[in-house]
Short mmCIF file of C-alpha atoms in Angstrom, two decimals:
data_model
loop_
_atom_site.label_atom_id
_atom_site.label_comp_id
_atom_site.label_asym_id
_atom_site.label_seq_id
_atom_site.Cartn_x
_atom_site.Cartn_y
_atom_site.Cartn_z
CA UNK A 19 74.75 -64.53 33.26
CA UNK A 20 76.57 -66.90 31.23
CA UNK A 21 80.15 -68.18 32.33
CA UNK A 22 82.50 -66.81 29.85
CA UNK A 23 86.24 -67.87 29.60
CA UNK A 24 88.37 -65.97 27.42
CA UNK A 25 88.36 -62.83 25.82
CA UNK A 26 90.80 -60.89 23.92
CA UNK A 27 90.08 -57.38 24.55
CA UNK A 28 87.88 -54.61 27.09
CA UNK A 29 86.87 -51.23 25.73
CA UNK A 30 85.49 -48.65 27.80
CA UNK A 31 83.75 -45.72 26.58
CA UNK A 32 82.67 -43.14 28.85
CA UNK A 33 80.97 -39.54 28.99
CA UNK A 34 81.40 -37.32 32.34
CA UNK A 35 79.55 -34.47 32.55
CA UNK A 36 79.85 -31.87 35.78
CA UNK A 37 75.88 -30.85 36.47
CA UNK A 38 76.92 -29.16 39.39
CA UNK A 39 79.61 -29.05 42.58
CA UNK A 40 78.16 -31.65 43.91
CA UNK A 41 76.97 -33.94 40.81
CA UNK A 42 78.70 -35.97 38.53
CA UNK A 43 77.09 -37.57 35.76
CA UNK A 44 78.36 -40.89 33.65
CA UNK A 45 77.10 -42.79 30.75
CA UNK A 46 79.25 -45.96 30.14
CA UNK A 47 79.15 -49.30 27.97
CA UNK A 48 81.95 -51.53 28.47
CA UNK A 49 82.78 -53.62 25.42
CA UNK A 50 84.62 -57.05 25.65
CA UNK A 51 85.33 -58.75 22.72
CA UNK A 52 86.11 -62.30 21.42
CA UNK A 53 84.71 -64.34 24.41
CA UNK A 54 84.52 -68.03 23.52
CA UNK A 55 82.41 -70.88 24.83
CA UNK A 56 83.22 -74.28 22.70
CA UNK A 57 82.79 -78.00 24.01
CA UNK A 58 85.74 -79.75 23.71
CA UNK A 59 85.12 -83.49 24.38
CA UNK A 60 83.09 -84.47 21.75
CA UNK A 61 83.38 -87.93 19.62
CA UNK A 62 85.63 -88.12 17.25
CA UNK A 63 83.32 -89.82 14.80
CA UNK A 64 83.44 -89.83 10.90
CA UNK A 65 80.71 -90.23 8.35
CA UNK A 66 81.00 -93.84 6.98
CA UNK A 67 80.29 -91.81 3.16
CA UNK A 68 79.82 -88.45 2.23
CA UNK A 69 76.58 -88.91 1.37
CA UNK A 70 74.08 -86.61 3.06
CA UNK A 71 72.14 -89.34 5.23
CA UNK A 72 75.45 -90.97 6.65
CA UNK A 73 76.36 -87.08 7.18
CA UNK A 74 73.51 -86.72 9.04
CA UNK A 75 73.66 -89.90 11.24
CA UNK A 76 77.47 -89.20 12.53
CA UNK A 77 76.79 -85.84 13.42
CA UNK A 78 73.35 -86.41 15.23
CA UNK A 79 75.09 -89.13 17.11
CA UNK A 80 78.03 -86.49 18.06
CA UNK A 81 75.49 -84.21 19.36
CA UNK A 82 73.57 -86.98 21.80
CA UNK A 83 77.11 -88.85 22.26
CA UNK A 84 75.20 -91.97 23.73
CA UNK A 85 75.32 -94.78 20.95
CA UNK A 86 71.85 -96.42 23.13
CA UNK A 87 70.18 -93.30 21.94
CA UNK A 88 72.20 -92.57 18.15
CA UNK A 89 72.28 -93.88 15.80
CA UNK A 90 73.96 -97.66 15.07
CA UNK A 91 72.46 -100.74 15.26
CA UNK A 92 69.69 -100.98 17.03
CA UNK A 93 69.62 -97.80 18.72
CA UNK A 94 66.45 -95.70 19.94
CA UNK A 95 66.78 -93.58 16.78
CA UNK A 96 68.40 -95.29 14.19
CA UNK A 97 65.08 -95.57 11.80
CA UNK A 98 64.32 -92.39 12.37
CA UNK A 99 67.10 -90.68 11.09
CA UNK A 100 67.32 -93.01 8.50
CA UNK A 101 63.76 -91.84 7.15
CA UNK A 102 64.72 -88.07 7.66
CA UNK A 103 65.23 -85.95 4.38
CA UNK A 104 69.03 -85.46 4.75
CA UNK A 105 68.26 -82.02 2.73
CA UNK A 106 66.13 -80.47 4.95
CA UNK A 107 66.84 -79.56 8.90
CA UNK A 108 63.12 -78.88 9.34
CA UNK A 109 62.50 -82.67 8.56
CA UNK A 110 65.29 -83.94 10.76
CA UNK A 111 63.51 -82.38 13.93
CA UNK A 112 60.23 -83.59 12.94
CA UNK A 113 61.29 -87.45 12.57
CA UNK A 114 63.54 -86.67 15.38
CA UNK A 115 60.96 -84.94 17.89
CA UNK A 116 59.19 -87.45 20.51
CA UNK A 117 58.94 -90.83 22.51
CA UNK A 118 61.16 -93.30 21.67
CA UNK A 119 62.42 -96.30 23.22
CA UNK A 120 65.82 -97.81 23.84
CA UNK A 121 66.71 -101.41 22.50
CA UNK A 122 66.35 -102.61 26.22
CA UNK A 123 62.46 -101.27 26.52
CA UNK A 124 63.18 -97.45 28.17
CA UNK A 125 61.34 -94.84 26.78
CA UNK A 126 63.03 -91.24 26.26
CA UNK A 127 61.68 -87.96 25.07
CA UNK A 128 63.49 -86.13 22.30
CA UNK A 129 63.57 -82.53 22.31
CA UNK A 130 64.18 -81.09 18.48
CA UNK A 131 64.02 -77.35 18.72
CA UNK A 132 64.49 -75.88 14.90
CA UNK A 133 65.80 -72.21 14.64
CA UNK A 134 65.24 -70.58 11.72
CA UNK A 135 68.38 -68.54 10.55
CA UNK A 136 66.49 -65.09 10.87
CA UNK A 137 65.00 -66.14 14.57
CA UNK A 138 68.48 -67.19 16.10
CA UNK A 139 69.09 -65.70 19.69
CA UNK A 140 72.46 -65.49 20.86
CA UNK A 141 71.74 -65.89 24.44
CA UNK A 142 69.83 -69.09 23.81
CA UNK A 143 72.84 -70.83 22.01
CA UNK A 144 75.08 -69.71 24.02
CA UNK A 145 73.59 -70.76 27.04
CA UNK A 146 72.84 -74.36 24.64
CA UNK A 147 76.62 -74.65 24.52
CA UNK A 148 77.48 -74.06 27.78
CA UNK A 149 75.47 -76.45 28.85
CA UNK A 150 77.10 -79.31 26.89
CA UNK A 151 75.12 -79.79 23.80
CA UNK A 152 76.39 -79.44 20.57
CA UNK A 153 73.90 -78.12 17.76
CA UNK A 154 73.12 -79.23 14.33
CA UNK A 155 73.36 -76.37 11.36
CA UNK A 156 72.33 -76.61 7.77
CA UNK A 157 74.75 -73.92 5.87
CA UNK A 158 74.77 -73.77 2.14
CA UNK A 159 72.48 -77.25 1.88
CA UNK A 160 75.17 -79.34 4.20
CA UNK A 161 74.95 -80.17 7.99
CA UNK A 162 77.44 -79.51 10.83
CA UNK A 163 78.01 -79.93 13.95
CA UNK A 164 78.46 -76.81 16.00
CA UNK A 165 80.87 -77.29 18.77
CA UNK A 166 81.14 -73.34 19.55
CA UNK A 167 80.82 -69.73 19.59
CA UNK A 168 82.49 -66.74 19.34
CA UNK A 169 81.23 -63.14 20.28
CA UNK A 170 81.33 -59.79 21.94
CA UNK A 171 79.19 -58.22 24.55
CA UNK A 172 78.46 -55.18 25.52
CA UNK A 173 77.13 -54.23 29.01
CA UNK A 174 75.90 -50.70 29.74
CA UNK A 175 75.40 -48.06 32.65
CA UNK A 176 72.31 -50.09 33.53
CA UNK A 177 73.82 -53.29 33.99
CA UNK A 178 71.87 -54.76 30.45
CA UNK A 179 73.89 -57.27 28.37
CA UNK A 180 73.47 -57.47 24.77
CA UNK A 181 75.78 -60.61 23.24
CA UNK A 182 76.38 -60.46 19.47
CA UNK A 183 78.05 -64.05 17.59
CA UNK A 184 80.44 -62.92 15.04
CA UNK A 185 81.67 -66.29 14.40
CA UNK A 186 80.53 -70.29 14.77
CA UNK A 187 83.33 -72.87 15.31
CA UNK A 188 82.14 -76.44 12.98
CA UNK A 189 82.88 -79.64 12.50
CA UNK A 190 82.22 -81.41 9.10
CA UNK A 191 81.59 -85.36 9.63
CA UNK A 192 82.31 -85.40 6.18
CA UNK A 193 86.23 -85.54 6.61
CA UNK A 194 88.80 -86.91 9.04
CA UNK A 195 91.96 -84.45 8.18
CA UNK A 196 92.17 -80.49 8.20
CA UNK A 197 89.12 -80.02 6.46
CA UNK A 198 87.01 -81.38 9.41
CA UNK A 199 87.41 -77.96 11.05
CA UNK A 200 85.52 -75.65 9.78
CA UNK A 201 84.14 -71.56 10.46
CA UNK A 202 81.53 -69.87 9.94
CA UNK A 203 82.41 -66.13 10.12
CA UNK A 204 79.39 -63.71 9.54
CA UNK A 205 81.48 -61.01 8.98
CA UNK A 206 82.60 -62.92 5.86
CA UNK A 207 80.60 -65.28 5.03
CA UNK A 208 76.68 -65.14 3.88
CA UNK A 209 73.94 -65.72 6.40
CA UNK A 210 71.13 -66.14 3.90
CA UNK A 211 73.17 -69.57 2.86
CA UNK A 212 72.35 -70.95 6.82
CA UNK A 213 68.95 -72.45 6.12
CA UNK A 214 68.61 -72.74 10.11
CA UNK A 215 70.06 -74.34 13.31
CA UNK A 216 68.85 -77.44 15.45
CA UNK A 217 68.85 -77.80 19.27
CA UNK A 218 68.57 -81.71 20.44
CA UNK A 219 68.09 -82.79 23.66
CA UNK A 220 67.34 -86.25 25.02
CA UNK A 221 65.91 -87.33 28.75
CA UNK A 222 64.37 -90.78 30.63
CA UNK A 223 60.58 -90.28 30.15
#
């Protein structure tokens, strides 16, 4: 079960009935709501323009947060997001995906995992997050870097756990100021404008 570290409220429902002297029967879910799991020790980097390919670079490089690996000068994957379409999320992960090598020789795997917007699973990004790795999401045709999650869970009499995200915390490399900060709140905002979310992972082959 995933560590969780703040919520704001618990809600429990519960039916008794007597069956006999002896018996009680209960049915129970217990609800807790607003749990939060958010990395907060990410770079602090800026797009050098707001064009979508420098976009693109700064947050990709946010997400691995080793500059060997993304995406200056001579790092392992600087040509290949360079060649990406910065308009498509499915293209990132495929020039993404693979072997590549460092600038000193060392070879390292690439994991690009693309999530379409109707296959997301909450359980797998939250477990992403709290393991440490940011995500890449394409909402309304621009990219961001998901830091975290908010959402509720529900447990109940037979210990199950259903987890449902009611809101993604983003940042937008596009800005510096207020605006970097951004929300995604699906009980406002549309879900048919999120094109799809990216899982990248990187490892010594």
């Amino acid at each position: 079960m995933t560590k969780l570290w703040s919520y704001r409220a618990m809600q429990i429902i519960a039916g008794c009935a007597i069956g006999s002297f002896f018996a009680t029967c209960c049915v129970a879910q217990v609800y807790y709501l607003d749990h939060e799991v958010r990395i907060s020790d990410l770079p602090s980097l800026t797009a050098k323009s707001r064009n979508a390919s420098d976009v693109v670079a700064a947050s990709v490089e946010i997400i691995f947060r080793d500059k060997k690996v993304c995406c200056g000068r001579d790092s392992a994957l600087e040509d290949n997001v360079q060649a990406a379409d910065p308009k498509s999320l499915q293209d990132v992960a495929r020039k993404l995906q693979g072997r590549h090598l460092l600038s000193d020789g060392r070879p390292i795997l690439v994991t690009a995992e693309y999530l379409p917007a109707a296959s997301v699973n909450a359980d797998q990004l939250i477990n992403t997050l709290a393991g440490k790795h940011a995500l890449l999401m394409e909402w309304d045709s621009h990219f961001y870097v998901v830091y975290g999650i908010v959402f509720d869970q529900t447990i109940n009499q037979d210990s199950g756990i259903m987890n449902a995200i009611h809101k993604f915390l983003l940042l937008d490399t596009r800005f510096s100021d207020a605006r970097r900060d951004v929300a995604f709140d699906r009980l406002n905002d549309d879900w048919g404008k999120v094109q799809g979310l990216l899982i990248l992972k990187a490892a010594p082959q």
